[in-house]
Amino acid sequence: MNLTFKGEGDDLFQNRLFSYLQEQLNVHIKEISQIRKQVYKVKGEGLEFILKGFSSYHQFVLQKDVLTSLKQVGFQKTYSFYPLEKNPPLLFEQTYYGCLEWIETSKNEFTFFKRHDRLKGLKLLAHFHDVNKKLVEQYMGKITSFNQLGKWQERTVSFLNNLPVIRYFVQKEIIDEILAWADWSLKGVEKELGVFENGEKVILHGDVAHHNFLRAKNKDIYLIDFDLISIGTPRSDYLQYANRILPFIHWSFQDLTNYKEIAAYLYEKGFIYALAFPTDIFREWNRAIRAQTYLQPSKIQPLLEMTIGQFHQRYNFINELKRFLSL
């Protein structure tokens, strides 16, 4: 046995988990290493796989069913669940675990820094939507409906509650401007809410960050991590994707029009209003304060770059959006 773990952790817990897996799996474990909280890479006899924890049995079963359905209707660029358990499901210390296919990754990692990767990611996301729309009726009621406005209103309230801490790091004028962007955006989205509620529905991925796109050893791009799936219109995923790539295209509205999957929605007022919402700033500050990592230099520096370093580019971007709507 070679038992290794990355990062900090409870050695006693980790050894108990290892012993539990040896008893419950149909494969002899040779090595286990922690990737992040409740996610492990396991090397067994002749097989490598990911062991991933789920907060509830419902979440475990839902993701397993959705991944199986996706493969059946033609979306192959993701992992599968492995039936390795002797007595499924695996339940250890109030967490359900699933065994997922390990995808051998390329040394050339997927990144939003590269235009080629940004285009590849969008193409894969479009394929994901195009295939999974066949499953919407089947999973209606099992997967929650996405509430774009409600999510952002909650995120705004959390950010406002965290202002006493944020004000120690960010000057008042910048905070006031960011809040003004949020107010303008939310009012516009509420007025144009129909674009997010009406039209053809798909299963949304919900977390189109760069780390959820993997370049495999065979160079194919795979989509992973379906913890935040919901049902809604495709524009919500594309909106999040746009927000993720905008820092890498210097907050240029003109450059954004070169991504056809996103450009298809740039004629909609609701989508334009939504592009102005500072969702990344709110999300990351709320997360840092919740986890109490804002006093760590390695954590606060990216936050300050996002909030202050990119402020003028984003300021010009918001004004460009306003001019576009006034045409």
mmCIF file of C-alpha atoms in Angstrom:
data_model
loop_
_atom_site.group_PDB
_atom_site.id
_atom_site.type_symbol
_atom_site.label_atom_id
_atom_site.label_comp_id
_atom_site.label_asym_id
_atom_site.label_seq_id
_atom_site.Cartn_x
_atom_site.Cartn_y
_atom_site.Cartn_z
ATOM 1 C CA MET A 1 0.000 0.000 0.000
ATOM 2 C CA ASN A 2 1.218 3.472 -0.868
ATOM 3 C CA LEU A 3 -1.034 5.997 0.878
ATOM 4 C CA THR A 4 -0.338 9.595 -0.133
ATOM 5 C CA PHE A 5 -2.283 12.804 0.290
ATOM 6 C CA LYS A 6 -1.892 16.300 -1.099
ATOM 7 C CA GLY A 7 -2.389 19.290 1.143
ATOM 8 C CA GLU A 8 -3.484 19.299 4.743
ATOM 9 C CA GLY A 9 -5.846 16.689 6.125
ATOM 10 C CA ASP A 10 -6.811 14.454 8.987
ATOM 11 C CA ASP A 11 -4.490 11.441 8.766
ATOM 12 C CA LEU A 12 -6.789 9.372 10.943
ATOM 13 C CA PHE A 13 -9.763 10.120 8.693
ATOM 14 C CA GLN A 14 -7.729 9.311 5.593
ATOM 15 C CA ASN A 15 -6.579 5.960 6.957
ATOM 16 C CA ARG A 16 -10.141 5.068 7.962
ATOM 17 C CA LEU A 17 -11.329 5.940 4.458
ATOM 18 C CA PHE A 18 -8.618 3.764 2.941
ATOM 19 C CA SER A 19 -9.599 0.805 5.129
ATOM 20 C CA TYR A 20 -13.265 1.313 4.298
ATOM 21 C CA LEU A 21 -12.538 1.308 0.565
ATOM 22 C CA GLN A 22 -10.472 -1.859 0.807
ATOM 23 C CA GLU A 23 -13.506 -3.581 2.306
ATOM 24 C CA GLN A 24 -16.150 -2.097 0.003
ATOM 25 C CA LEU A 25 -14.565 -2.096 -3.467
ATOM 26 C CA ASN A 26 -14.132 -4.937 -5.925
ATOM 27 C CA VAL A 27 -10.601 -3.778 -6.702
ATOM 28 C CA HIS A 28 -7.469 -3.942 -4.577
ATOM 29 C CA ILE A 29 -6.187 -0.426 -3.832
ATOM 30 C CA LYS A 30 -2.478 0.259 -4.272
ATOM 31 C CA GLU A 31 -2.341 4.042 -3.936
ATOM 32 C CA ILE A 32 -4.647 6.907 -3.016
ATOM 33 C CA SER A 33 -3.939 10.635 -3.198
ATOM 34 C CA GLN A 34 -6.148 13.584 -2.302
ATOM 35 C CA ILE A 35 -6.813 16.084 -5.097
ATOM 36 C CA ARG A 36 -9.085 18.394 -3.110
ATOM 37 C CA LYS A 37 -11.693 18.089 -0.406
ATOM 38 C CA GLN A 38 -13.690 14.865 -0.863
ATOM 39 C CA VAL A 39 -11.995 14.135 -4.211
ATOM 40 C CA TYR A 40 -9.272 11.477 -4.475
ATOM 41 C CA LYS A 41 -7.317 9.774 -7.203
ATOM 42 C CA VAL A 42 -7.188 6.032 -6.557
ATOM 43 C CA LYS A 43 -4.812 3.575 -8.198
ATOM 44 C CA GLY A 44 -6.103 0.038 -8.010
ATOM 45 C CA GLU A 45 -4.965 -3.259 -9.450
ATOM 46 C CA GLY A 46 -4.998 -2.519 -13.182
ATOM 47 C CA LEU A 47 -7.316 0.503 -12.839
ATOM 48 C CA GLU A 48 -7.127 4.184 -11.949
ATOM 49 C CA PHE A 49 -10.224 6.157 -11.001
ATOM 50 C CA ILE A 50 -11.511 9.205 -9.159
ATOM 51 C CA LEU A 51 -13.316 8.835 -5.849
ATOM 52 C CA LYS A 52 -15.657 11.779 -5.396
ATOM 53 C CA GLY A 53 -17.830 12.673 -2.428
ATOM 54 C CA PHE A 54 -21.437 13.853 -2.712
ATOM 55 C CA SER A 55 -23.360 15.680 -0.011
ATOM 56 C CA SER A 56 -26.494 13.537 -0.352
ATOM 57 C CA TYR A 57 -27.700 10.283 -1.827
ATOM 58 C CA HIS A 58 -29.998 12.277 -4.126
ATOM 59 C CA GLN A 59 -27.063 14.240 -5.548
ATOM 60 C CA PHE A 60 -25.044 11.056 -6.038
ATOM 61 C CA VAL A 61 -27.850 9.216 -7.848
ATOM 62 C CA LEU A 62 -28.835 12.262 -9.926
ATOM 63 C CA GLN A 63 -25.323 12.827 -11.246
ATOM 64 C CA LYS A 64 -24.861 9.137 -11.947
ATOM 65 C CA ASP A 65 -28.156 9.013 -13.858
ATOM 66 C CA VAL A 66 -27.500 12.237 -15.784
ATOM 67 C CA LEU A 67 -23.995 11.136 -16.823
ATOM 68 C CA THR A 68 -25.363 7.784 -17.972
ATOM 69 C CA SER A 69 -28.142 9.519 -19.934
ATOM 70 C CA LEU A 70 -25.680 11.936 -21.542
ATOM 71 C CA LYS A 71 -23.578 9.045 -22.836
ATOM 72 C CA GLN A 72 -26.682 7.292 -24.154
ATOM 73 C CA VAL A 73 -27.845 10.314 -26.190
ATOM 74 C CA GLY A 74 -24.413 10.999 -27.672
ATOM 75 C CA PHE A 75 -22.355 13.219 -25.373
ATOM 76 C CA GLN A 76 -19.159 11.226 -24.915
ATOM 77 C CA LYS A 77 -16.726 13.963 -23.858
ATOM 78 C CA THR A 78 -17.027 13.411 -20.135
ATOM 79 C CA TYR A 79 -16.352 10.689 -17.569
ATOM 80 C CA SER A 80 -18.460 7.670 -16.641
ATOM 81 C CA PHE A 81 -19.288 6.177 -13.250
ATOM 82 C CA TYR A 82 -17.569 2.852 -12.546
ATOM 83 C CA PRO A 83 -19.603 0.112 -10.785
ATOM 84 C CA LEU A 84 -16.811 -0.888 -8.407
ATOM 85 C CA GLU A 85 -18.765 -1.079 -5.141
ATOM 86 C CA LYS A 86 -19.614 -4.412 -3.553
ATOM 87 C CA ASN A 87 -22.624 -2.896 -1.786
ATOM 88 C CA PRO A 88 -23.495 0.460 -3.351
ATOM 89 C CA PRO A 89 -23.707 3.192 -2.472
ATOM 90 C CA LEU A 90 -20.469 3.951 -0.647
ATOM 91 C CA LEU A 91 -21.360 5.860 2.518
ATOM 92 C CA PHE A 92 -18.510 7.012 4.711
ATOM 93 C CA GLU A 93 -18.770 9.572 7.512
ATOM 94 C CA GLN A 94 -22.075 11.031 6.220
ATOM 95 C CA THR A 95 -20.749 11.441 2.672
ATOM 96 C CA TYR A 96 -21.723 9.342 -0.344
ATOM 97 C CA TYR A 97 -18.884 8.466 -2.719
ATOM 98 C CA GLY A 98 -18.889 7.545 -6.385
ATOM 99 C CA CYS A 99 -16.135 5.982 -8.495
ATOM 100 C CA LEU A 100 -15.531 8.026 -11.628
ATOM 101 C CA GLU A 101 -13.487 7.321 -14.729
ATOM 102 C CA TRP A 102 -9.976 8.770 -14.577
ATOM 103 C CA ILE A 103 -9.183 10.794 -17.721
ATOM 104 C CA GLU A 104 -5.463 10.934 -18.422
ATOM 105 C CA THR A 105 -4.702 14.605 -19.054
ATOM 106 C CA SER A 106 -2.301 16.230 -21.468
ATOM 107 C CA LYS A 107 0.708 18.175 -20.193
ATOM 108 C CA ASN A 108 -0.677 21.015 -22.332
ATOM 109 C CA GLU A 109 -3.468 22.073 -19.972
ATOM 110 C CA PHE A 110 -6.687 23.749 -21.091
ATOM 111 C CA THR A 111 -6.606 27.466 -20.321
ATOM 112 C CA PHE A 112 -8.654 30.563 -21.090
ATOM 113 C CA PHE A 113 -5.375 32.372 -21.804
ATOM 114 C CA LYS A 114 -5.366 30.817 -25.282
ATOM 115 C CA ARG A 115 -7.956 31.861 -27.858
ATOM 116 C CA HIS A 116 -7.840 28.391 -29.362
ATOM 117 C CA ASP A 117 -8.889 26.888 -26.032
ATOM 118 C CA ARG A 118 -11.621 29.474 -25.491
ATOM 119 C CA LEU A 119 -13.107 28.530 -28.856
ATOM 120 C CA LYS A 120 -12.750 24.797 -28.170
ATOM 121 C CA GLY A 121 -14.477 25.170 -24.806
ATOM 122 C CA LEU A 122 -17.394 27.033 -26.355
ATOM 123 C CA LYS A 123 -17.764 24.448 -29.097
ATOM 124 C CA LEU A 124 -17.884 21.656 -26.507
ATOM 125 C CA LEU A 125 -20.401 23.579 -24.395
ATOM 126 C CA ALA A 126 -22.624 24.082 -27.456
ATOM 127 C CA HIS A 127 -22.444 20.338 -28.186
ATOM 128 C CA PHE A 128 -23.311 19.591 -24.554
ATOM 129 C CA HIS A 129 -26.429 21.779 -24.814
ATOM 130 C CA ASP A 130 -27.430 20.457 -28.222
ATOM 131 C CA VAL A 131 -27.309 16.852 -27.015
ATOM 132 C CA ASN A 132 -28.789 17.251 -23.552
ATOM 133 C CA LYS A 133 -31.899 19.193 -24.626
ATOM 134 C CA LYS A 134 -33.299 15.746 -25.434
ATOM 135 C CA LEU A 135 -33.137 14.956 -21.707
ATOM 136 C CA VAL A 136 -34.872 18.029 -20.292
ATOM 137 C CA GLU A 137 -38.346 16.525 -20.197
ATOM 138 C CA GLN A 138 -36.985 13.359 -18.565
ATOM 139 C CA TYR A 139 -35.287 15.309 -15.761
ATOM 140 C CA MET A 140 -37.840 18.084 -15.285
ATOM 141 C CA GLY A 141 -38.681 18.083 -11.583
ATOM 142 C CA LYS A 142 -35.543 16.102 -10.706
ATOM 143 C CA ILE A 143 -33.124 18.886 -11.641
ATOM 144 C CA THR A 144 -33.886 22.347 -10.267
ATOM 145 C CA SER A 145 -34.774 25.217 -12.596
ATOM 146 C CA PHE A 146 -32.135 27.929 -12.776
ATOM 147 C CA ASN A 147 -33.063 31.336 -11.350
ATOM 148 C CA GLN A 148 -30.593 33.839 -12.793
ATOM 149 C CA LEU A 149 -32.014 36.905 -11.067
ATOM 150 C CA GLY A 150 -32.549 35.193 -7.725
ATOM 151 C CA LYS A 151 -28.993 33.847 -7.663
ATOM 152 C CA TRP A 152 -27.516 37.280 -8.324
ATOM 153 C CA GLN A 153 -29.763 38.986 -5.793
ATOM 154 C CA GLU A 154 -28.569 36.543 -3.119
ATOM 155 C CA ARG A 155 -24.947 37.076 -4.143
ATOM 156 C CA THR A 156 -25.435 40.849 -3.937
ATOM 157 C CA VAL A 157 -26.910 40.635 -0.433
ATOM 158 C CA SER A 158 -23.933 38.550 0.720
ATOM 159 C CA PHE A 159 -21.510 41.062 -0.795
ATOM 160 C CA LEU A 160 -23.280 43.959 0.931
ATOM 161 C CA ASN A 161 -23.095 42.100 4.251
ATOM 162 C CA ASN A 162 -19.358 41.615 3.697
ATOM 163 C CA LEU A 163 -18.629 45.284 2.974
ATOM 164 C CA PRO A 164 -17.185 46.006 6.454
ATOM 165 C CA VAL A 165 -14.306 43.641 5.584
ATOM 166 C CA ILE A 166 -14.017 44.585 1.907
ATOM 167 C CA ARG A 167 -13.656 48.278 2.757
ATOM 168 C CA TYR A 168 -10.331 47.512 4.444
ATOM 169 C CA PHE A 169 -8.931 46.502 1.053
ATOM 170 C CA VAL A 170 -10.842 48.473 -1.606
ATOM 171 C CA GLN A 171 -11.394 52.224 -1.729
ATOM 172 C CA LYS A 172 -14.895 53.609 -1.402
ATOM 173 C CA GLU A 173 -15.073 55.077 -4.924
ATOM 174 C CA ILE A 174 -14.388 51.707 -6.535
ATOM 175 C CA ILE A 175 -16.871 49.892 -4.306
ATOM 176 C CA ASP A 176 -19.548 52.493 -5.053
ATOM 177 C CA GLU A 177 -18.977 52.102 -8.796
ATOM 178 C CA ILE A 178 -19.150 48.305 -8.610
ATOM 179 C CA LEU A 179 -22.408 48.501 -6.668
ATOM 180 C CA ALA A 180 -23.771 50.924 -9.281
ATOM 181 C CA TRP A 181 -22.951 48.393 -12.021
ATOM 182 C CA ALA A 182 -24.757 45.695 -10.081
ATOM 183 C CA ASP A 183 -27.819 47.881 -9.534
ATOM 184 C CA TRP A 184 -28.009 48.881 -13.216
ATOM 185 C CA SER A 185 -27.568 45.262 -14.291
ATOM 186 C CA LEU A 186 -30.127 43.774 -11.893
ATOM 187 C CA LYS A 187 -32.766 46.340 -12.804
ATOM 188 C CA GLY A 188 -32.180 45.677 -16.496
ATOM 189 C CA VAL A 189 -32.265 41.896 -16.103
ATOM 190 C CA GLU A 190 -35.479 42.128 -14.083
ATOM 191 C CA LYS A 191 -37.035 44.246 -16.829
ATOM 192 C CA GLU A 192 -35.905 41.773 -19.521
ATOM 193 C CA LEU A 193 -36.319 38.610 -17.446
ATOM 194 C CA GLY A 194 -38.221 36.828 -20.197
ATOM 195 C CA VAL A 195 -35.032 36.086 -22.136
ATOM 196 C CA PHE A 196 -33.815 33.913 -19.247
ATOM 197 C CA GLU A 197 -37.152 32.221 -18.585
ATOM 198 C CA ASN A 198 -38.636 31.665 -22.049
ATOM 199 C CA GLY A 199 -37.479 29.626 -25.011
ATOM 200 C CA GLU A 200 -35.870 26.233 -25.430
ATOM 201 C CA LYS A 201 -34.454 24.717 -22.241
ATOM 202 C CA VAL A 202 -31.312 22.656 -21.756
ATOM 203 C CA ILE A 203 -29.439 21.153 -18.842
ATOM 204 C CA LEU A 204 -27.029 23.885 -17.770
ATOM 205 C CA HIS A 205 -23.569 22.923 -16.593
ATOM 206 C CA GLY A 206 -23.510 25.828 -14.149
ATOM 207 C CA ASP A 207 -19.750 26.049 -13.559
ATOM 208 C CA VAL A 208 -17.907 26.633 -16.832
ATOM 209 C CA ALA A 209 -14.610 27.567 -15.182
ATOM 210 C CA HIS A 210 -11.414 26.583 -17.016
ATOM 211 C CA HIS A 211 -10.691 23.742 -14.564
ATOM 212 C CA ASN A 212 -13.892 21.969 -15.636
ATOM 213 C CA PHE A 213 -12.560 21.601 -19.172
ATOM 214 C CA LEU A 214 -9.843 18.949 -19.455
ATOM 215 C CA ARG A 215 -7.517 18.326 -22.351
ATOM 216 C CA ALA A 216 -6.990 14.581 -22.433
ATOM 217 C CA LYS A 217 -3.772 12.872 -23.430
ATOM 218 C CA ASN A 218 -5.344 12.233 -26.852
ATOM 219 C CA LYS A 219 -5.861 16.058 -27.154
ATOM 220 C CA ASP A 220 -9.676 15.874 -26.960
ATOM 221 C CA ILE A 221 -11.423 18.337 -24.608
ATOM 222 C CA TYR A 222 -13.691 16.886 -21.903
ATOM 223 C CA LEU A 223 -16.309 18.571 -19.718
ATOM 224 C CA ILE A 224 -16.342 17.525 -16.053
ATOM 225 C CA ASP A 225 -17.894 18.313 -12.653
ATOM 226 C CA PHE A 226 -21.684 18.499 -12.808
ATOM 227 C CA ASP A 227 -22.361 19.548 -9.212
ATOM 228 C CA LEU A 228 -24.220 22.717 -10.259
ATOM 229 C CA ILE A 229 -26.444 21.411 -13.055
ATOM 230 C CA SER A 230 -29.862 23.000 -13.462
ATOM 231 C CA ILE A 231 -32.448 23.490 -16.188
ATOM 232 C CA GLY A 232 -32.635 26.791 -18.038
ATOM 233 C CA THR A 233 -31.926 28.494 -21.340
ATOM 234 C CA PRO A 234 -28.419 28.068 -22.834
ATOM 235 C CA ARG A 235 -27.679 31.780 -22.456
ATOM 236 C CA SER A 236 -27.032 31.365 -18.719
ATOM 237 C CA ASP A 237 -24.038 29.077 -19.383
ATOM 238 C CA TYR A 238 -22.828 31.358 -22.190
ATOM 239 C CA LEU A 239 -23.198 34.376 -19.932
ATOM 240 C CA GLN A 240 -21.010 32.714 -17.322
ATOM 241 C CA TYR A 241 -18.517 31.661 -19.992
ATOM 242 C CA ALA A 242 -18.344 35.248 -21.254
ATOM 243 C CA ASN A 243 -17.669 36.495 -17.744
ATOM 244 C CA ARG A 244 -14.917 33.906 -17.335
ATOM 245 C CA ILE A 245 -13.094 34.834 -20.562
ATOM 246 C CA LEU A 246 -13.547 38.634 -20.522
ATOM 247 C CA PRO A 247 -10.443 39.243 -18.372
ATOM 248 C CA PHE A 248 -8.394 37.336 -20.964
ATOM 249 C CA ILE A 249 -9.672 39.496 -23.842
ATOM 250 C CA HIS A 250 -9.099 42.697 -21.842
ATOM 251 C CA TRP A 251 -12.812 43.319 -21.290
ATOM 252 C CA SER A 252 -13.328 44.065 -24.969
ATOM 253 C CA PHE A 253 -16.935 43.997 -26.168
ATOM 254 C CA GLN A 254 -15.706 43.963 -29.763
ATOM 255 C CA ASP A 255 -13.592 40.855 -29.155
ATOM 256 C CA LEU A 256 -16.559 39.171 -27.474
ATOM 257 C CA THR A 257 -18.514 39.445 -30.727
ATOM 258 C CA ASN A 258 -15.949 37.107 -32.338
ATOM 259 C CA TYR A 259 -17.260 34.150 -30.314
ATOM 260 C CA LYS A 260 -20.287 33.062 -32.319
ATOM 261 C CA GLU A 261 -22.014 31.081 -29.556
ATOM 262 C CA ILE A 262 -21.974 34.205 -27.364
ATOM 263 C CA ALA A 263 -22.489 36.699 -30.194
ATOM 264 C CA ALA A 264 -25.832 35.041 -30.963
ATOM 265 C CA TYR A 265 -27.190 36.603 -27.738
ATOM 266 C CA LEU A 266 -25.599 40.041 -27.965
ATOM 267 C CA TYR A 267 -28.678 41.459 -29.671
ATOM 268 C CA GLU A 268 -30.756 40.771 -26.531
ATOM 269 C CA LYS A 269 -31.092 43.620 -24.060
ATOM 270 C CA GLY A 270 -31.349 41.208 -21.145
ATOM 271 C CA PHE A 271 -28.065 39.540 -22.039
ATOM 272 C CA ILE A 272 -26.318 42.922 -22.371
ATOM 273 C CA TYR A 273 -27.600 44.033 -18.962
ATOM 274 C CA ALA A 274 -26.454 40.729 -17.498
ATOM 275 C CA LEU A 275 -22.913 41.134 -18.875
ATOM 276 C CA ALA A 276 -22.528 44.173 -16.610
ATOM 277 C CA PHE A 277 -23.175 42.294 -13.382
ATOM 278 C CA PRO A 278 -19.901 41.938 -11.390
ATOM 279 C CA THR A 279 -20.635 38.316 -10.556
ATOM 280 C CA ASP A 280 -16.971 37.304 -10.359
ATOM 281 C CA ILE A 281 -16.109 40.078 -7.903
ATOM 282 C CA PHE A 282 -19.085 39.289 -5.679
ATOM 283 C CA ARG A 283 -18.494 35.521 -5.863
ATOM 284 C CA GLU A 284 -14.806 35.627 -4.999
ATOM 285 C CA TRP A 285 -15.084 38.168 -2.171
ATOM 286 C CA ASN A 286 -17.978 36.263 -0.643
ATOM 287 C CA ARG A 287 -16.005 33.027 -0.894
ATOM 288 C CA ALA A 288 -12.834 34.518 0.588
ATOM 289 C CA ILE A 289 -14.672 35.994 3.541
ATOM 290 C CA ARG A 290 -16.720 32.849 4.122
ATOM 291 C CA ALA A 291 -13.525 30.741 4.131
ATOM 292 C CA GLN A 292 -11.567 33.451 5.983
ATOM 293 C CA THR A 293 -8.736 33.356 3.437
ATOM 294 C CA TYR A 294 -8.690 37.092 2.741
ATOM 295 C CA LEU A 295 -5.720 37.645 5.089
ATOM 296 C CA GLN A 296 -3.544 35.225 3.113
ATOM 297 C CA PRO A 297 -1.350 37.116 0.597
ATOM 298 C CA SER A 298 -1.662 34.363 -2.010
ATOM 299 C CA LYS A 299 -5.467 34.594 -1.808
ATOM 300 C CA ILE A 300 -5.995 38.338 -1.535
ATOM 301 C CA GLN A 301 -3.694 39.307 -4.415
ATOM 302 C CA PRO A 302 -5.845 37.773 -7.207
ATOM 303 C CA LEU A 303 -8.913 39.339 -5.571
ATOM 304 C CA LEU A 304 -7.345 42.786 -5.608
ATOM 305 C CA GLU A 305 -6.243 42.323 -9.209
ATOM 306 C CA MET A 306 -9.805 41.391 -10.184
ATOM 307 C CA THR A 307 -11.366 44.254 -8.242
ATOM 308 C CA ILE A 308 -8.839 47.075 -8.576
ATOM 309 C CA GLY A 309 -6.340 46.019 -11.255
ATOM 310 C CA GLN A 310 -9.047 45.411 -13.877
ATOM 311 C CA PHE A 311 -11.276 48.259 -12.729
ATOM 312 C CA HIS A 312 -10.589 50.706 -15.553
ATOM 313 C CA GLN A 313 -10.944 48.068 -18.288
ATOM 314 C CA ARG A 314 -14.219 46.942 -16.794
ATOM 315 C CA TYR A 315 -15.385 50.544 -16.347
ATOM 316 C CA ASN A 316 -14.864 51.125 -20.080
ATOM 317 C CA PHE A 317 -16.600 47.819 -20.873
ATOM 318 C CA ILE A 318 -19.710 48.804 -18.869
ATOM 319 C CA ASN A 319 -19.864 52.151 -20.647
ATOM 320 C CA GLU A 320 -19.568 50.343 -23.971
ATOM 321 C CA LEU A 321 -22.539 48.172 -22.999
ATOM 322 C CA LYS A 322 -24.570 51.254 -22.107
ATOM 323 C CA ARG A 323 -23.716 52.915 -25.420
ATOM 324 C CA PHE A 324 -24.682 49.737 -27.267
ATOM 325 C CA LEU A 325 -28.086 49.684 -25.581
ATOM 326 C CA SER A 326 -28.669 53.334 -26.412
ATOM 327 C CA LEU A 327 -28.255 52.800 -30.154
#
